[in-house]
PDB file of C-alpha atoms and ligand atoms in Angstrom:
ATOM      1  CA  UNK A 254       0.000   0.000   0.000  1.00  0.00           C
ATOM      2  CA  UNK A 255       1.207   3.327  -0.778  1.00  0.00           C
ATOM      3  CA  UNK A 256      -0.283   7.191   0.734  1.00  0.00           C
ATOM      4  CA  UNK A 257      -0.411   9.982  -0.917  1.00  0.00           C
ATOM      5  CA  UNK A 258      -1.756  13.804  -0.381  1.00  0.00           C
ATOM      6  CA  UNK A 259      -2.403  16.900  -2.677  1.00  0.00           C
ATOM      7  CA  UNK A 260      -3.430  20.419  -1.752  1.00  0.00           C
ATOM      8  CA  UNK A 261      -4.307  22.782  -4.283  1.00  0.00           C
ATOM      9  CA  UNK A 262      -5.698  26.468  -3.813  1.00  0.00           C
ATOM     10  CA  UNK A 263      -7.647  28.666  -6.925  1.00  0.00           C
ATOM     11  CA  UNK A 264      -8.314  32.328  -6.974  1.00  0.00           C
ATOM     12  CA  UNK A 265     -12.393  33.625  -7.112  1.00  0.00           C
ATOM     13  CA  UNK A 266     -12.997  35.936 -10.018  1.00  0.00           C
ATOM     14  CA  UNK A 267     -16.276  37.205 -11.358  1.00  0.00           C
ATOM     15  CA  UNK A 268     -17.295  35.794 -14.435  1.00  0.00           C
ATOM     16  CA  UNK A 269     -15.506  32.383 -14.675  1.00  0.00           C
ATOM     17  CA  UNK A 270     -17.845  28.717 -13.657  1.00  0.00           C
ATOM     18  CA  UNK A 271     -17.702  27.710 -10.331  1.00  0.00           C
ATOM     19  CA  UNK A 272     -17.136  24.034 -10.478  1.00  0.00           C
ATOM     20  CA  UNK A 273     -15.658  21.360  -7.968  1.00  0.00           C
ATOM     21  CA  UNK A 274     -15.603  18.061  -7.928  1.00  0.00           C
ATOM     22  CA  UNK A 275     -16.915  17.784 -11.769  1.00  0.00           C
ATOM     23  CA  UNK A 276     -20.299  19.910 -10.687  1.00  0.00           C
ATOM     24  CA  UNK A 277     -21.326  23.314 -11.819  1.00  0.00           C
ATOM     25  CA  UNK A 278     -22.533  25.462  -8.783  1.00  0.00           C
ATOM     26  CA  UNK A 279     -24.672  28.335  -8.523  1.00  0.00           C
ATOM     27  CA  UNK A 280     -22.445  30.985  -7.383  1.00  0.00           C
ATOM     28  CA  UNK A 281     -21.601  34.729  -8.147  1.00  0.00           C
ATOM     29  CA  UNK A 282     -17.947  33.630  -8.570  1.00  0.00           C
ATOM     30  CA  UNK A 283     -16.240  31.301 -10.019  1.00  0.00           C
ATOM     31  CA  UNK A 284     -12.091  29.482  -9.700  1.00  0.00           C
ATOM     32  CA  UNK A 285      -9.510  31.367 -11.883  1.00  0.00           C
ATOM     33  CA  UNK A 286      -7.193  28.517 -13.800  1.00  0.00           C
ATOM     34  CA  UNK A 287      -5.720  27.397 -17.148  1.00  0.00           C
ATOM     35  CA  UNK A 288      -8.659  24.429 -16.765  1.00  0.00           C
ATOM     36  CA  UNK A 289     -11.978  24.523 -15.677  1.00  0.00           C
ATOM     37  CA  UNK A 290      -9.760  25.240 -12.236  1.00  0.00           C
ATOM     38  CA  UNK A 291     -11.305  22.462 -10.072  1.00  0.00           C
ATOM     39  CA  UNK A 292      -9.597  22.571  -7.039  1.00  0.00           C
ATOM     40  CA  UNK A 293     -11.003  19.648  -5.435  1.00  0.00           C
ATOM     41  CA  UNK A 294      -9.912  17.365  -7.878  1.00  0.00           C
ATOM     42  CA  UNK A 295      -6.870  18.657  -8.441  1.00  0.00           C
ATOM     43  CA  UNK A 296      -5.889  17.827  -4.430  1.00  0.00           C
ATOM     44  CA  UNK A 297      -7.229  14.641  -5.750  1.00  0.00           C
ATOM     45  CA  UNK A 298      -5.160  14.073  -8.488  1.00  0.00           C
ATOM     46  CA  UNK A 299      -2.039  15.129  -6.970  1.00  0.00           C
ATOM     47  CA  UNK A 300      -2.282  13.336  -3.941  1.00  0.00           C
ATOM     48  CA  UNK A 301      -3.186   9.773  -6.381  1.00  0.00           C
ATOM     49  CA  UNK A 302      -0.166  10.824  -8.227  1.00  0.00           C
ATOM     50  CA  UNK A 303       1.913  11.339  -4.988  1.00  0.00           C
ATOM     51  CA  UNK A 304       1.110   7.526  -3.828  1.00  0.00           C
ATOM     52  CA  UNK A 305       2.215   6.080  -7.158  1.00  0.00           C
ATOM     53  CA  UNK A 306       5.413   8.265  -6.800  1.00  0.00           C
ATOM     54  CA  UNK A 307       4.741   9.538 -10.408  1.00  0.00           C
ATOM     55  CA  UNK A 308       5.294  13.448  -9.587  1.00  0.00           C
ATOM     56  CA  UNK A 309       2.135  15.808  -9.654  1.00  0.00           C
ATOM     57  CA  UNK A 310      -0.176  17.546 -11.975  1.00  0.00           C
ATOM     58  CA  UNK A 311       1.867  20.709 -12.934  1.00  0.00           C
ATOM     59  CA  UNK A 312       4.250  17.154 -14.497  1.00  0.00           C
ATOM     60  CA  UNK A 313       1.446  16.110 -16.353  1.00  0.00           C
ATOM     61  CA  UNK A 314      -1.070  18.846 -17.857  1.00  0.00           C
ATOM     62  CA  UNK A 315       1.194  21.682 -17.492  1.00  0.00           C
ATOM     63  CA  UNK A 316      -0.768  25.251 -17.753  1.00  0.00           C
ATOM     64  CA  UNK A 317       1.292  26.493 -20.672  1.00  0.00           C
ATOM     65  CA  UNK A 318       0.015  23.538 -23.084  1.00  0.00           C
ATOM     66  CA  UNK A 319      -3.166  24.851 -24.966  1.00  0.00           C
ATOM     67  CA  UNK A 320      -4.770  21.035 -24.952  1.00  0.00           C
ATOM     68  CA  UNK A 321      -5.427  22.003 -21.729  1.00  0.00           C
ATOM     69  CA  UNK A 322      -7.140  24.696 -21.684  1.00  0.00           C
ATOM     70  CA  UNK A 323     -10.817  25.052 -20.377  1.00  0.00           C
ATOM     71  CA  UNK A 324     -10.595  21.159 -20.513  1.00  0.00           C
ATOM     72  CA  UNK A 325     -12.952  19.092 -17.837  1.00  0.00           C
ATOM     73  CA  UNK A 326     -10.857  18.367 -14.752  1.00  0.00           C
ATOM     74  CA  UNK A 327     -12.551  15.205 -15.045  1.00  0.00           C
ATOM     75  CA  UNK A 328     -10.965  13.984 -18.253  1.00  0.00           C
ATOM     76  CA  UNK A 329      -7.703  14.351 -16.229  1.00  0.00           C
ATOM     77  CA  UNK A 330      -8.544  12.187 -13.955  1.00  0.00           C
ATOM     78  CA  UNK A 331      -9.384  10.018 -16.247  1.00  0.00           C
ATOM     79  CA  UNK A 332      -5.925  10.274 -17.430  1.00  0.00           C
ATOM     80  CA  UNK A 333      -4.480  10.102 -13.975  1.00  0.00           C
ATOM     81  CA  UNK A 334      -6.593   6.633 -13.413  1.00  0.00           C
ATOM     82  CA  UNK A 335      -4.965   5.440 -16.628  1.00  0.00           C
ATOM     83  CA  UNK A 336      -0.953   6.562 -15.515  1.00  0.00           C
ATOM     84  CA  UNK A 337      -1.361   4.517 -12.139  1.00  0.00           C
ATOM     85  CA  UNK A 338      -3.197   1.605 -14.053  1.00  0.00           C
ATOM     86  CA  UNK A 339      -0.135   0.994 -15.733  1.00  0.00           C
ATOM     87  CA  UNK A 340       1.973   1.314 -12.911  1.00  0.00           C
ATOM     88  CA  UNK A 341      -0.128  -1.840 -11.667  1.00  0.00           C
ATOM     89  CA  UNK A 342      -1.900   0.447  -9.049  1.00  0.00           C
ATOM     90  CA  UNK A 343      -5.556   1.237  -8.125  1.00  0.00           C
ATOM     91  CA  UNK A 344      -7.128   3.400  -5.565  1.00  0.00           C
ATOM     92  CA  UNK A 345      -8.353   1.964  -2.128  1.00  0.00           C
ATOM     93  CA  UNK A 346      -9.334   5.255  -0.944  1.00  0.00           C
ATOM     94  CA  UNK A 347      -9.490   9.078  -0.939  1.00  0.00           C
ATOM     95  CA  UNK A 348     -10.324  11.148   1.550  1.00  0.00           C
ATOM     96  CA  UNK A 349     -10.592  15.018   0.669  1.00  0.00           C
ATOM     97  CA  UNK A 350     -11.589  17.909   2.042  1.00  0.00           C
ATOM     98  CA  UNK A 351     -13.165  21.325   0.605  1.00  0.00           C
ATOM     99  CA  UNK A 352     -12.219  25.045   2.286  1.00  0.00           C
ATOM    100  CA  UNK A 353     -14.536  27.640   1.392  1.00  0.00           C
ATOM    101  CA  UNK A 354     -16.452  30.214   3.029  1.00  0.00           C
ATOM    102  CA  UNK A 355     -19.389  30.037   0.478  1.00  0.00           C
ATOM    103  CA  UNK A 356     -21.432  28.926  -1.237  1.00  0.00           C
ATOM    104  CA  UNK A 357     -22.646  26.349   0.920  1.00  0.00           C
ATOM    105  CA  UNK A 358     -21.894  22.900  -0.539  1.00  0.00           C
ATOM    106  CA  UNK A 359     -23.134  20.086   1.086  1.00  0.00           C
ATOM    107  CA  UNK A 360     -25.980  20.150  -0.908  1.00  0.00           C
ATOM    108  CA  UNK A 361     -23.424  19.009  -3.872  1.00  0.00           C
ATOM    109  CA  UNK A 362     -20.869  16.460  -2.301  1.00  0.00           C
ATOM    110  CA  UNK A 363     -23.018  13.115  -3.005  1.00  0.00           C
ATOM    111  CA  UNK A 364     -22.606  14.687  -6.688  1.00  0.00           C
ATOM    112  CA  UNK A 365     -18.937  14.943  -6.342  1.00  0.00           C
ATOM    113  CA  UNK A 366     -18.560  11.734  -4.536  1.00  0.00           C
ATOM    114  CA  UNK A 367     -20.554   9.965  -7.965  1.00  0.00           C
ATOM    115  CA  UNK A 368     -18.257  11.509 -10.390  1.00  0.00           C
ATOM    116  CA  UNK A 369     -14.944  10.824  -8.320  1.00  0.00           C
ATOM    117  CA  UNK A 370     -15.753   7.035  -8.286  1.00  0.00           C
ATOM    118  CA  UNK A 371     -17.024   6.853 -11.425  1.00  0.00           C
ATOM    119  CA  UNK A 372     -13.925   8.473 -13.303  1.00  0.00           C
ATOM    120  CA  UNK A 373     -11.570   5.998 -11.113  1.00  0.00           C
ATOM    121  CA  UNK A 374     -13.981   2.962 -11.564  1.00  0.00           C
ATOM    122  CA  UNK A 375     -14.686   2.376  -7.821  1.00  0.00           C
ATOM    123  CA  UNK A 376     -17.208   2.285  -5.712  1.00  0.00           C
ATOM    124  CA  UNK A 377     -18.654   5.190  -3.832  1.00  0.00           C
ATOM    125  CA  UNK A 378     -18.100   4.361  -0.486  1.00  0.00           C
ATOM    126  CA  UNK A 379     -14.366   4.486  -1.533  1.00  0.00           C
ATOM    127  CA  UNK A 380     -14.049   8.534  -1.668  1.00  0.00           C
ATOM    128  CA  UNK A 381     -15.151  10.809   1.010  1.00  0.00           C
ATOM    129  CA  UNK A 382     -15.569  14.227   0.036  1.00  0.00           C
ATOM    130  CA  UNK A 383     -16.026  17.203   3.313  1.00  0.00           C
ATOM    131  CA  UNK A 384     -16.542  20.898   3.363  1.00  0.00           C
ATOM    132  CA  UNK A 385     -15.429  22.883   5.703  1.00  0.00           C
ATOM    133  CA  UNK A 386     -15.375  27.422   6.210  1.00  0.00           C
ATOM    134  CA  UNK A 387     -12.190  28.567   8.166  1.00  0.00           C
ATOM    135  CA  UNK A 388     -14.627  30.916   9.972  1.00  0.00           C
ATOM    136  CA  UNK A 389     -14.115  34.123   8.062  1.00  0.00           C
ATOM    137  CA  UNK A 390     -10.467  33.556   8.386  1.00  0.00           C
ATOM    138  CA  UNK A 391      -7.845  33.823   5.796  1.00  0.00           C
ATOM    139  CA  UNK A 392      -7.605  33.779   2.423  1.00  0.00           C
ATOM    140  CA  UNK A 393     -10.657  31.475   1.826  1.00  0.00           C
ATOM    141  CA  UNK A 394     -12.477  33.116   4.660  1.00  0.00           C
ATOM    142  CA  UNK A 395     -12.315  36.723   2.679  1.00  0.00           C
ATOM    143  CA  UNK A 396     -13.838  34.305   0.034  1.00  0.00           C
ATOM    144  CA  UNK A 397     -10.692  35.299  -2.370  1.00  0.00           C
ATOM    145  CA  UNK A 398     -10.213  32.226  -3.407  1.00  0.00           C
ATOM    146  CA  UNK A 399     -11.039  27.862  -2.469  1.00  0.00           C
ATOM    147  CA  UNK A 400      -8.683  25.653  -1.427  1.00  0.00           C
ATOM    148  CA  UNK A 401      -8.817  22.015  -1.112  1.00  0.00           C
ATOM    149  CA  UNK A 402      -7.044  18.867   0.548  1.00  0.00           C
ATOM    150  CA  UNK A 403      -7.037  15.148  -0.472  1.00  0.00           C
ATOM    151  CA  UNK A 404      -5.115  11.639   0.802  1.00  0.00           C
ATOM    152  CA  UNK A 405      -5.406   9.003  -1.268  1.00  0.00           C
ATOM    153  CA  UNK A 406      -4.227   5.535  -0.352  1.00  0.00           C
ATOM    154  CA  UNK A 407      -2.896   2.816  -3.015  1.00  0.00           C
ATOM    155  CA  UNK A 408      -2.969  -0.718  -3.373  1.00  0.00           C
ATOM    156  CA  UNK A 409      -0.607  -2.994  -6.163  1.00  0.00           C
ATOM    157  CA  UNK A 410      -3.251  -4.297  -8.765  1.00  0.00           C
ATOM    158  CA  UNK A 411      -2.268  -7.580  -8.081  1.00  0.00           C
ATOM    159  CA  UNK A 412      -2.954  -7.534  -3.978  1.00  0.00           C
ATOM    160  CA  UNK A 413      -6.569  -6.106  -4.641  1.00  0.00           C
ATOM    161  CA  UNK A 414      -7.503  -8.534  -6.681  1.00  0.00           C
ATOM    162  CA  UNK A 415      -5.931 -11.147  -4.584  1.00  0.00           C
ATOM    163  CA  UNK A 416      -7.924 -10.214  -1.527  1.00  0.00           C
ATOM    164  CA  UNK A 417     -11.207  -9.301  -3.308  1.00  0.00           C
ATOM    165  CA  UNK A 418     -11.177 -13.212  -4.763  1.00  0.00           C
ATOM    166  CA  UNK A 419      -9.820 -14.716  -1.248  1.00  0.00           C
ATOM    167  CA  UNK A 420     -13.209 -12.612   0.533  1.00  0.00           C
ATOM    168  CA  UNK A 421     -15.680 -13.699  -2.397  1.00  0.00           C
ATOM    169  CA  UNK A 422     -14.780 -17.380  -2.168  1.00  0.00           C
ATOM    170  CA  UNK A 423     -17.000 -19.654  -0.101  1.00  0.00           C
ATOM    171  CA  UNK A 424     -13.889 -20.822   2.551  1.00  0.00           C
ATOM    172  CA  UNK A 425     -14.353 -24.643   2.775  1.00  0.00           C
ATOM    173  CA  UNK A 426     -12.096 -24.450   5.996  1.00  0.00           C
ATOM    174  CA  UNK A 427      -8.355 -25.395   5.343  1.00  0.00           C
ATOM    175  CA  UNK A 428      -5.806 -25.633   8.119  1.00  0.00           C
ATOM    176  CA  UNK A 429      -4.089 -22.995   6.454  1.00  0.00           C
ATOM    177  CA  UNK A 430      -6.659 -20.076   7.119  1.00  0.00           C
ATOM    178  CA  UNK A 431      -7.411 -18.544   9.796  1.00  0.00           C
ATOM    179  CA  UNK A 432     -11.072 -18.117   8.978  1.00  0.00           C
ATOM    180  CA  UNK A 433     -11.846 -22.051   9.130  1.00  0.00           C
TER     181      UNK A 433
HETATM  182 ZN1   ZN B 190      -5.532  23.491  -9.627  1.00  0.00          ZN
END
């Protein structure tokens, strides 16, 4: 098993989509970036990346290629998903947290949660997504800009499949288990 963690902050700016965790919110502002500036899944991304020891996101989509730009944070995902596949890794879980003063958004995390698991191909109860204000405080308290946090844990291809066949399997008792 291998950990990982990401953080990744965006300004606010009038006129620009406010979207986070691949859903468009109803807000007056919207995150500043090169993308559609999705903080949360950027954390996300760079914290899978971190566990598979393959760098971080600036590495991958960096903001001065134009392929990039205004593209769906979710399609890099996508692409992340595929770069640990082949490294023989998948994702056991993520755990990531949201820091903004408004809008509110617990109405949306069940959203987020959906689109997380369904880009990496696991189930929901897999990802955790929170929200969280830092009480007026700060830089995301003067609502200047959103800042997220993620921790993603890893397991080798091989071990998850291993253990996901060994728990399916009707045990018939064998001396050499210690379920019998
Ligand atoms: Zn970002």
């Amino acid at each position: 098993m291998r950990v990982g963690t990401g953080y990744d902050v965006h300004k606010l700016v009038p006129d620009r989509k406010l979207i986070i965790g691949g859903v468009e919110i109803e807000h007056t502002l919207g995150l500043l970036g090169h993308s559609d500036a999705d903080v949360l899944l950027h954390a996300i991304m760079d914290a899978i990346l971190g566990a598979a020891g393959l760098g971080d996101i600036g590495k991958h989509f960096p903001d001065t290629d134009e392929r990039f730009k205004g593209i769906s944070s979710l399609r890099l995902l996508q692409y992340t998903r595929d770069l640990i596949t082949e490294k023989g890794y998948v994702v056991s879980n993520i755990d990531a947290t949201i820091i903004a003063q408004r809008p509110k958004l617990r109405p949306y995390i069940e959203e987020m949660e959906k689109n997380v698991a369904r880009t990496l191909r696991i189930s929901e109860d897999q990802v955790n997504i929170k929200a969280t204000t830092e009480e007026h405080l700060g830089f995301t308290g003067r609502e200047e800009g959103i800042s997220s946090q993620a921790v993603c844990l890893l397991e080798n291809f091989y071990d998850a499949s291993f253990m996901a066949a060994s728990t399916e399997r009707n045990c018939s008792g064998c001396s050499g288990c210690s379920r019998a």
